[in-house]
Amino acid sequence: MQEYKNIRLEREEGIATIFLNRPKALNALSPELIDELDNALAYLLNLDKTLHGIILTGEGDRAFAAGADIKNFPHLAKEGGVELARQGVEVFGRFEKAPVPVIAAINGFALGGGLELAMACHLRIASENARFGQPEAKLGLTPGYSATQRLARYVGKAQAMYLLLTCEMIDAEKAQQLGLVNEVVKQEELLDRAKSIIQTVSKMAPLAIKEIIHCVNAYYDPELDGFEEEIQAFGRCMGSEDLQEGVSAFVEKRSANFKGQ
Ligand code: CO8
């Protein structure tokens, strides 16, 4: 398993867990940490064809990530700000496009860039102590890792405006009410719940899962016609060996043995 300075990787039965690992700084996202996330994602997707899903979580019990590393900001100026924002947007976008489910297991503060990373994941499971917010305006900033774009997709424009303009922090229950998180569980059950969702998805046909992620993302991509993407994806799946296996398994009343082909 690959070694990193700012993240930690664990792997168990086709499930990779990436721990954001700067607990003394509440797992704040430094540029080095974001580079390591990018590297870990490429490593997992390229080297590991048996990967069923990825969990992103925070080391320790206080934070998923309390934002981008604020202490780095005063040195950046305009060009540095653009460069850093672009780095995060591109890397988070690669997580969103991953062909296997990526689940944010949110175990405490998910603020600023931390919430933006969680929003790029396909699903968000929160522990009861999780807290969410976009406090950038308090620091003199707009969000830089796409909260102005993704937050409204989950909670609607009015609630997104409210959270972004007031910088109010909300708890896990409110986040679930708003549709920002899928589920809220006890902290000690968080990783097990995320793993059990990936295990459920792992029983489905891998090609269909990859295509579903692509098609749902396509709805939000102005360069793609999501409806056409779905038509084409449906055709690709119809021509796959997995479709033959799925239908045979249904007729023979047995579990399917998908090969991802
Ligand atoms: N960056 C760096 N260090 C941090 C951060 C952060 N985002 N958050 C916390 N820390 C550090 C604290 O400085 C402290 O370090 P030290 O012990 O050395 O003083 C340690 O973590 C523990 O934090 P606190 O003592 O503050 O813990 P509290 O329990 O008192 O408070 C809070 C917890 C409420 C989470 C508080 O730490 C806080 O408000 N943190 C900042 C939250 C924030 O504003 N996040 C948004 C940052 S901006 C952002 O994310 C923009 C993303 C897009 C960037 C685009 C690139 C340019």
Tab-separated table of C-alpha atoms and ligand atoms in Angstrom:
chain	number	residue	atom	x	y	z
A	1	MET	CA	0.000	0.000	0.000
A	2	GLN	CA	1.259	3.451	-0.976
A	3	GLU	CA	2.688	5.682	1.831
A	4	TYR	CA	1.894	9.411	2.120
A	5	LYS	CA	2.621	12.273	4.544
A	6	ASN	CA	-0.760	13.987	4.719
A	7	ILE	CA	-3.169	11.133	4.031
A	8	ARG	CA	-3.297	7.481	5.018
A	9	LEU	CA	-4.588	4.621	2.881
A	10	GLU	CA	-6.217	1.422	4.103
A	11	ARG	CA	-7.495	-1.379	1.929
A	12	GLU	CA	-9.857	-4.175	2.912
A	13	GLU	CA	-11.856	-6.524	0.647
A	14	GLY	CA	-12.052	-4.226	-2.374
A	15	ILE	CA	-12.744	-1.105	-0.293
A	16	ALA	CA	-10.103	1.618	-0.008
A	17	THR	CA	-10.339	4.132	2.826
A	18	ILE	CA	-8.442	7.394	2.506
A	19	PHE	CA	-7.909	9.190	5.823
A	20	LEU	CA	-7.196	12.942	5.621
A	21	ASN	CA	-4.339	12.874	8.085
A	22	ARG	CA	-3.513	16.259	9.622
A	23	PRO	CA	-5.562	15.906	12.828
A	24	LYS	CA	-3.667	18.657	14.692
A	25	ALA	CA	-4.902	21.129	12.050
A	26	LEU	CA	-8.360	19.488	11.946
A	27	ASN	CA	-7.289	17.850	8.662
A	28	ALA	CA	-7.055	21.207	6.850
A	29	LEU	CA	-6.464	20.697	3.132
A	30	SER	CA	-2.963	21.877	2.255
A	31	PRO	CA	-1.864	21.878	-1.426
A	32	GLU	CA	0.397	18.910	-0.595
A	33	LEU	CA	-2.542	16.976	0.848
A	34	ILE	CA	-4.625	17.655	-2.273
A	35	ASP	CA	-1.735	16.450	-4.467
A	36	GLU	CA	-1.558	13.279	-2.411
A	37	LEU	CA	-5.318	12.752	-2.784
A	38	ASP	CA	-4.894	13.021	-6.546
A	39	ASN	CA	-2.002	10.589	-6.506
A	40	ALA	CA	-3.884	8.117	-4.294
A	41	LEU	CA	-6.940	8.185	-6.546
A	42	ALA	CA	-4.854	7.492	-9.662
A	43	TYR	CA	-2.988	4.735	-7.804
A	44	LEU	CA	-6.198	3.064	-6.645
A	45	LEU	CA	-7.963	3.278	-10.014
A	46	ASN	CA	-4.961	2.271	-12.154
A	47	LEU	CA	-3.428	-0.469	-10.107
A	48	ASP	CA	-6.465	-1.981	-8.572
A	49	LYS	CA	-9.039	-3.508	-10.910
A	50	THR	CA	-10.809	-5.223	-8.007
A	51	LEU	CA	-11.641	-1.942	-6.282
A	52	HIS	CA	-15.353	-1.690	-5.377
A	53	GLY	CA	-15.368	1.770	-3.815
A	54	ILE	CA	-13.523	4.484	-1.937
A	55	ILE	CA	-14.281	6.039	1.444
A	56	LEU	CA	-12.890	9.471	2.309
A	57	THR	CA	-12.787	10.334	5.991
A	58	GLY	CA	-10.842	12.365	8.539
A	59	GLU	CA	-8.202	11.010	10.902
A	60	GLY	CA	-9.204	11.427	14.547
A	61	ASP	CA	-12.648	12.123	15.917
A	62	ARG	CA	-12.935	15.914	15.493
A	63	ALA	CA	-12.961	16.679	11.795
A	64	PHE	CA	-13.459	15.426	8.286
A	65	ALA	CA	-11.633	18.618	7.215
A	66	ALA	CA	-12.018	22.139	8.640
A	67	GLY	CA	-11.345	23.703	5.255
A	68	ALA	CA	-8.408	24.648	3.107
A	69	ASP	CA	-5.270	25.491	5.087
A	70	ILE	CA	-5.955	29.087	6.093
A	71	LYS	CA	-2.387	29.657	7.256
A	72	ASN	CA	-1.212	29.305	3.661
A	73	PHE	CA	-3.507	32.092	2.346
A	74	PRO	CA	-1.584	35.314	3.116
A	75	HIS	CA	1.262	34.291	0.751
A	76	LEU	CA	-0.922	33.475	-2.232
A	77	ALA	CA	-2.112	36.782	-3.779
A	78	LYS	CA	-4.333	36.769	-6.874
A	79	GLU	CA	-2.413	34.368	-9.149
A	80	GLY	CA	-1.637	31.957	-6.295
A	81	GLY	CA	-5.320	31.939	-5.329
A	82	VAL	CA	-6.407	31.058	-8.875
A	83	GLU	CA	-3.770	28.338	-9.113
A	84	LEU	CA	-4.706	26.763	-5.794
A	85	ALA	CA	-8.439	26.933	-6.472
A	86	ARG	CA	-7.894	25.286	-9.870
A	87	GLN	CA	-5.827	22.488	-8.311
A	88	GLY	CA	-8.647	21.622	-5.887
A	89	VAL	CA	-11.410	21.909	-8.479
A	90	GLU	CA	-9.575	19.560	-10.858
A	91	VAL	CA	-8.672	16.990	-8.212
A	92	PHE	CA	-12.140	16.998	-6.604
A	93	GLY	CA	-13.623	16.662	-10.108
A	94	ARG	CA	-11.588	13.492	-10.634
A	95	PHE	CA	-13.123	12.004	-7.471
A	96	GLU	CA	-16.591	12.930	-8.762
A	97	LYS	CA	-15.837	11.164	-12.069
A	98	ALA	CA	-14.408	8.002	-10.447
A	99	PRO	CA	-16.044	4.874	-11.920
A	100	VAL	CA	-16.669	3.356	-8.475
A	101	PRO	CA	-18.685	4.876	-5.621
A	102	VAL	CA	-16.831	7.443	-3.528
A	103	ILE	CA	-18.375	8.032	-0.096
A	104	ALA	CA	-17.486	10.870	2.267
A	105	ALA	CA	-17.720	9.550	5.840
A	106	ILE	CA	-17.989	12.841	7.710
A	107	ASN	CA	-16.818	12.474	11.305
A	108	GLY	CA	-16.848	16.040	12.641
A	109	PHE	CA	-16.252	19.443	11.026
A	110	ALA	CA	-16.717	19.631	7.249
A	111	LEU	CA	-16.124	23.306	6.601
A	112	GLY	CA	-15.127	25.324	3.551
A	113	GLY	CA	-12.911	23.169	1.352
A	114	GLY	CA	-13.729	20.169	3.567
A	115	LEU	CA	-17.414	20.398	2.726
A	116	GLU	CA	-16.515	21.072	-0.918
A	117	LEU	CA	-14.511	17.828	-1.010
A	118	ALA	CA	-17.413	15.952	0.603
A	119	MET	CA	-19.804	17.437	-1.978
A	120	ALA	CA	-17.645	16.097	-4.816
A	121	CYS	CA	-18.161	12.564	-3.446
A	122	HIS	CA	-21.085	10.497	-4.725
A	123	LEU	CA	-22.604	9.956	-1.258
A	124	ARG	CA	-22.204	11.611	2.156
A	125	ILE	CA	-22.731	9.731	5.426
A	126	ALA	CA	-22.381	11.860	8.559
A	127	SER	CA	-21.837	11.009	12.192
A	128	GLU	CA	-24.081	12.692	14.749
A	129	ASN	CA	-21.297	15.119	15.755
A	130	ALA	CA	-20.727	16.367	12.179
A	131	ARG	CA	-20.907	20.125	11.537
A	132	PHE	CA	-21.154	21.738	8.119
A	133	GLY	CA	-20.569	25.214	6.804
A	134	GLN	CA	-19.059	27.461	4.173
A	135	PRO	CA	-17.362	30.176	6.289
A	136	GLU	CA	-15.264	31.680	3.470
A	137	ALA	CA	-16.961	35.104	3.414
A	138	LYS	CA	-15.947	35.515	7.073
A	139	LEU	CA	-12.332	35.293	5.909
A	140	GLY	CA	-12.747	37.677	2.990
A	141	LEU	CA	-13.122	34.956	0.377
A	142	THR	CA	-15.568	33.278	-1.927
A	143	PRO	CA	-15.471	29.480	-1.843
A	144	GLY	CA	-12.774	28.240	-4.225
A	145	TYR	CA	-13.473	24.520	-4.580
A	146	SER	CA	-16.942	24.797	-6.167
A	147	ALA	CA	-19.351	25.307	-3.244
A	148	THR	CA	-21.126	28.094	-5.156
A	149	GLN	CA	-21.814	25.494	-7.855
A	150	ARG	CA	-22.349	22.205	-6.021
A	151	LEU	CA	-24.135	23.324	-2.837
A	152	ALA	CA	-27.261	24.480	-4.696
A	153	ARG	CA	-27.478	21.111	-6.452
A	154	TYR	CA	-28.002	19.416	-3.094
A	155	VAL	CA	-29.957	21.977	-1.096
A	156	GLY	CA	-31.492	24.299	-3.738
A	157	LYS	CA	-30.554	27.895	-4.563
A	158	ALA	CA	-32.289	29.610	-1.627
A	159	GLN	CA	-30.725	27.412	1.073
A	160	ALA	CA	-27.328	27.538	-0.666
A	161	MET	CA	-27.468	31.338	-0.747
A	162	TYR	CA	-28.389	31.404	2.939
A	163	LEU	CA	-25.524	29.119	3.998
A	164	LEU	CA	-22.971	30.913	1.805
A	165	LEU	CA	-24.041	34.449	2.761
A	166	THR	CA	-24.504	33.932	6.509
A	167	CYS	CA	-21.598	31.462	6.982
A	168	GLU	CA	-23.875	29.674	9.472
A	169	MET	CA	-22.729	26.267	10.676
A	170	ILE	CA	-25.373	23.512	10.669
A	171	ASP	CA	-25.518	20.159	12.439
A	172	ALA	CA	-25.902	16.713	10.936
A	173	GLU	CA	-29.669	16.543	11.429
A	174	LYS	CA	-30.194	19.842	9.585
A	175	ALA	CA	-27.780	18.732	6.839
A	176	GLN	CA	-29.874	15.611	6.318
A	177	GLN	CA	-33.125	17.617	6.286
A	178	LEU	CA	-31.638	19.840	3.569
A	179	GLY	CA	-30.500	16.862	1.472
A	180	LEU	CA	-26.815	17.611	1.932
A	181	VAL	CA	-26.095	14.220	3.523
A	182	ASN	CA	-27.665	10.875	2.758
A	183	GLU	CA	-27.699	9.502	6.291
A	184	VAL	CA	-26.707	10.287	9.862
A	185	VAL	CA	-25.311	7.505	12.060
A	186	LYS	CA	-23.518	7.156	15.394
A	187	GLN	CA	-19.820	8.041	15.136
A	188	GLU	CA	-18.694	4.486	15.972
A	189	GLU	CA	-20.874	3.104	13.150
A	190	LEU	CA	-19.747	5.571	10.481
A	191	LEU	CA	-17.073	3.591	8.640
A	192	ASP	CA	-18.998	0.306	8.889
A	193	ARG	CA	-22.072	1.954	7.337
A	194	ALA	CA	-20.010	3.442	4.501
A	195	LYS	CA	-18.399	0.041	3.895
A	196	SER	CA	-21.760	-1.732	3.900
A	197	ILE	CA	-23.068	0.638	1.197
A	198	ILE	CA	-20.032	-0.141	-0.968
A	199	GLN	CA	-20.549	-3.874	-0.339
A	200	THR	CA	-24.164	-3.538	-1.522
A	201	VAL	CA	-23.085	-1.678	-4.667
A	202	SER	CA	-20.353	-4.281	-5.292
A	203	LYS	CA	-23.065	-6.888	-5.970
A	204	MET	CA	-24.296	-4.870	-8.973
A	205	ALA	CA	-22.789	-4.980	-12.459
A	206	PRO	CA	-19.602	-2.839	-12.419
A	207	LEU	CA	-20.141	-1.491	-15.950
A	208	ALA	CA	-23.671	-0.386	-15.071
A	209	ILE	CA	-22.397	1.341	-11.909
A	210	LYS	CA	-19.701	3.173	-13.887
A	211	GLU	CA	-22.249	4.267	-16.523
A	212	ILE	CA	-24.789	5.418	-13.906
A	213	ILE	CA	-22.159	7.614	-12.230
A	214	HIS	CA	-21.210	9.035	-15.630
A	215	CYS	CA	-24.837	9.724	-16.646
A	216	VAL	CA	-25.819	11.393	-13.365
A	217	ASN	CA	-22.710	13.596	-13.585
A	218	ALA	CA	-23.575	14.366	-17.213
A	219	TYR	CA	-26.807	16.087	-16.139
A	220	TYR	CA	-24.655	18.732	-14.431
A	221	ASP	CA	-22.063	19.033	-17.208
A	222	PRO	CA	-22.959	21.852	-19.624
A	223	GLU	CA	-20.842	20.234	-22.336
A	224	LEU	CA	-22.810	16.983	-22.307
A	225	ASP	CA	-26.399	16.069	-23.135
A	226	GLY	CA	-27.191	13.808	-20.193
A	227	PHE	CA	-30.262	12.333	-21.884
A	228	GLU	CA	-28.184	11.253	-24.894
A	229	GLU	CA	-25.393	10.008	-22.594
A	230	GLU	CA	-27.942	7.752	-20.895
A	231	ILE	CA	-29.250	6.393	-24.212
A	232	GLN	CA	-25.700	5.502	-25.298
A	233	ALA	CA	-24.810	4.037	-21.883
A	234	PHE	CA	-27.931	1.885	-22.015
A	235	GLY	CA	-26.810	0.540	-25.391
A	236	ARG	CA	-23.295	-0.206	-24.133
A	237	CYS	CA	-24.701	-2.116	-21.150
A	238	MET	CA	-27.161	-3.991	-23.403
A	239	GLY	CA	-24.170	-5.231	-25.434
A	240	SER	CA	-22.193	-6.361	-22.368
A	241	GLU	CA	-21.501	-9.869	-21.047
A	242	ASP	CA	-22.715	-8.650	-17.663
A	243	LEU	CA	-26.211	-8.067	-19.090
A	244	GLN	CA	-26.280	-11.691	-20.333
A	245	GLU	CA	-25.134	-12.887	-16.908
A	246	GLY	CA	-27.610	-10.637	-15.054
A	247	VAL	CA	-30.561	-11.892	-17.093
A	248	SER	CA	-29.434	-15.565	-16.819
A	249	ALA	CA	-29.099	-15.183	-13.055
A	250	PHE	CA	-32.614	-13.699	-12.865
A	251	VAL	CA	-34.142	-16.536	-14.914
A	252	GLU	CA	-32.197	-19.229	-13.001
A	253	LYS	CA	-33.067	-17.601	-9.650
A	254	ARG	CA	-29.431	-17.318	-8.516
A	255	SER	CA	-26.975	-14.498	-7.705
A	256	ALA	CA	-25.209	-12.980	-10.690
A	257	ASN	CA	-21.477	-13.414	-11.114
A	258	PHE	CA	-20.554	-10.195	-12.914
A	259	LYS	CA	-17.138	-9.812	-14.530
A	260	GLY	CA	-17.304	-6.138	-15.510
A	261	GLN	CA	-17.244	-7.001	-19.229
B	1	CO8	N1	-6.577	25.813	8.281
B	1	CO8	C1	-5.493	25.708	9.056
B	1	CO8	N2	-5.530	25.371	10.360
B	1	CO8	C2	-6.746	25.117	10.896
B	1	CO8	C3	-7.933	25.191	10.138
B	1	CO8	C4	-7.826	25.546	8.763
B	1	CO8	N3	-8.890	25.602	7.950
B	1	CO8	N4	-8.974	24.896	10.944
B	1	CO8	C5	-8.449	24.645	12.155
B	1	CO8	N5	-7.110	24.770	12.135
B	1	CO8	C6	-6.153	24.570	13.233
B	1	CO8	C7	-6.245	25.708	14.243
B	1	CO8	O1	-5.464	26.814	13.815
B	1	CO8	C8	-5.672	25.046	15.474
B	1	CO8	O2	-4.272	24.981	15.349
B	1	CO8	P1	-3.338	25.415	16.616
B	1	CO8	O3	-3.647	24.366	17.662
B	1	CO8	O4	-1.959	25.302	16.060
B	1	CO8	O5	-3.763	26.783	17.013
B	1	CO8	C9	-6.205	23.606	15.350
B	1	CO8	O6	-6.551	23.422	13.975
B	1	CO8	C10	-7.445	23.335	16.176
B	1	CO8	O7	-8.405	24.323	15.848
B	1	CO8	P2	-9.121	25.289	16.938
B	1	CO8	O8	-8.226	25.480	18.125
B	1	CO8	O9	-9.580	26.514	16.234
B	1	CO8	O10	-10.332	24.352	17.369
B	1	CO8	P3	-11.756	24.823	17.910
B	1	CO8	O11	-12.431	23.592	18.403
B	1	CO8	O12	-11.613	25.964	18.846
B	1	CO8	O13	-12.536	25.380	16.597
B	1	CO8	C11	-13.240	25.314	14.293
B	1	CO8	C12	-12.837	24.506	15.550
B	1	CO8	C13	-14.578	26.009	14.568
B	1	CO8	C14	-13.410	24.338	13.162
B	1	CO8	C15	-12.153	26.364	13.990
B	1	CO8	O14	-10.882	25.715	13.961
B	1	CO8	C16	-12.337	27.071	12.670
B	1	CO8	O15	-13.165	27.955	12.580
B	1	CO8	N6	-11.522	26.694	11.651
B	1	CO8	C17	-11.535	27.370	10.371
B	1	CO8	C18	-12.736	26.999	9.572
B	1	CO8	C19	-12.743	27.735	8.248
B	1	CO8	O16	-12.836	28.937	8.200
B	1	CO8	N7	-12.665	26.970	7.151
B	1	CO8	C20	-12.723	27.510	5.819
B	1	CO8	C21	-11.367	27.791	5.314
B	1	CO8	S1	-11.415	28.614	3.734
B	1	CO8	C22	-11.638	27.395	2.625
B	1	CO8	O17	-11.758	26.253	2.969
B	1	CO8	C23	-11.679	27.814	1.203
B	1	CO8	C24	-11.646	26.614	0.255
B	1	CO8	C25	-11.274	27.025	-1.121
B	1	CO8	C26	-9.832	27.411	-1.176
B	1	CO8	C27	-9.383	27.691	-2.538
B	1	CO8	C28	-7.864	27.796	-2.593
B	1	CO8	C29	-7.358	29.179	-2.613
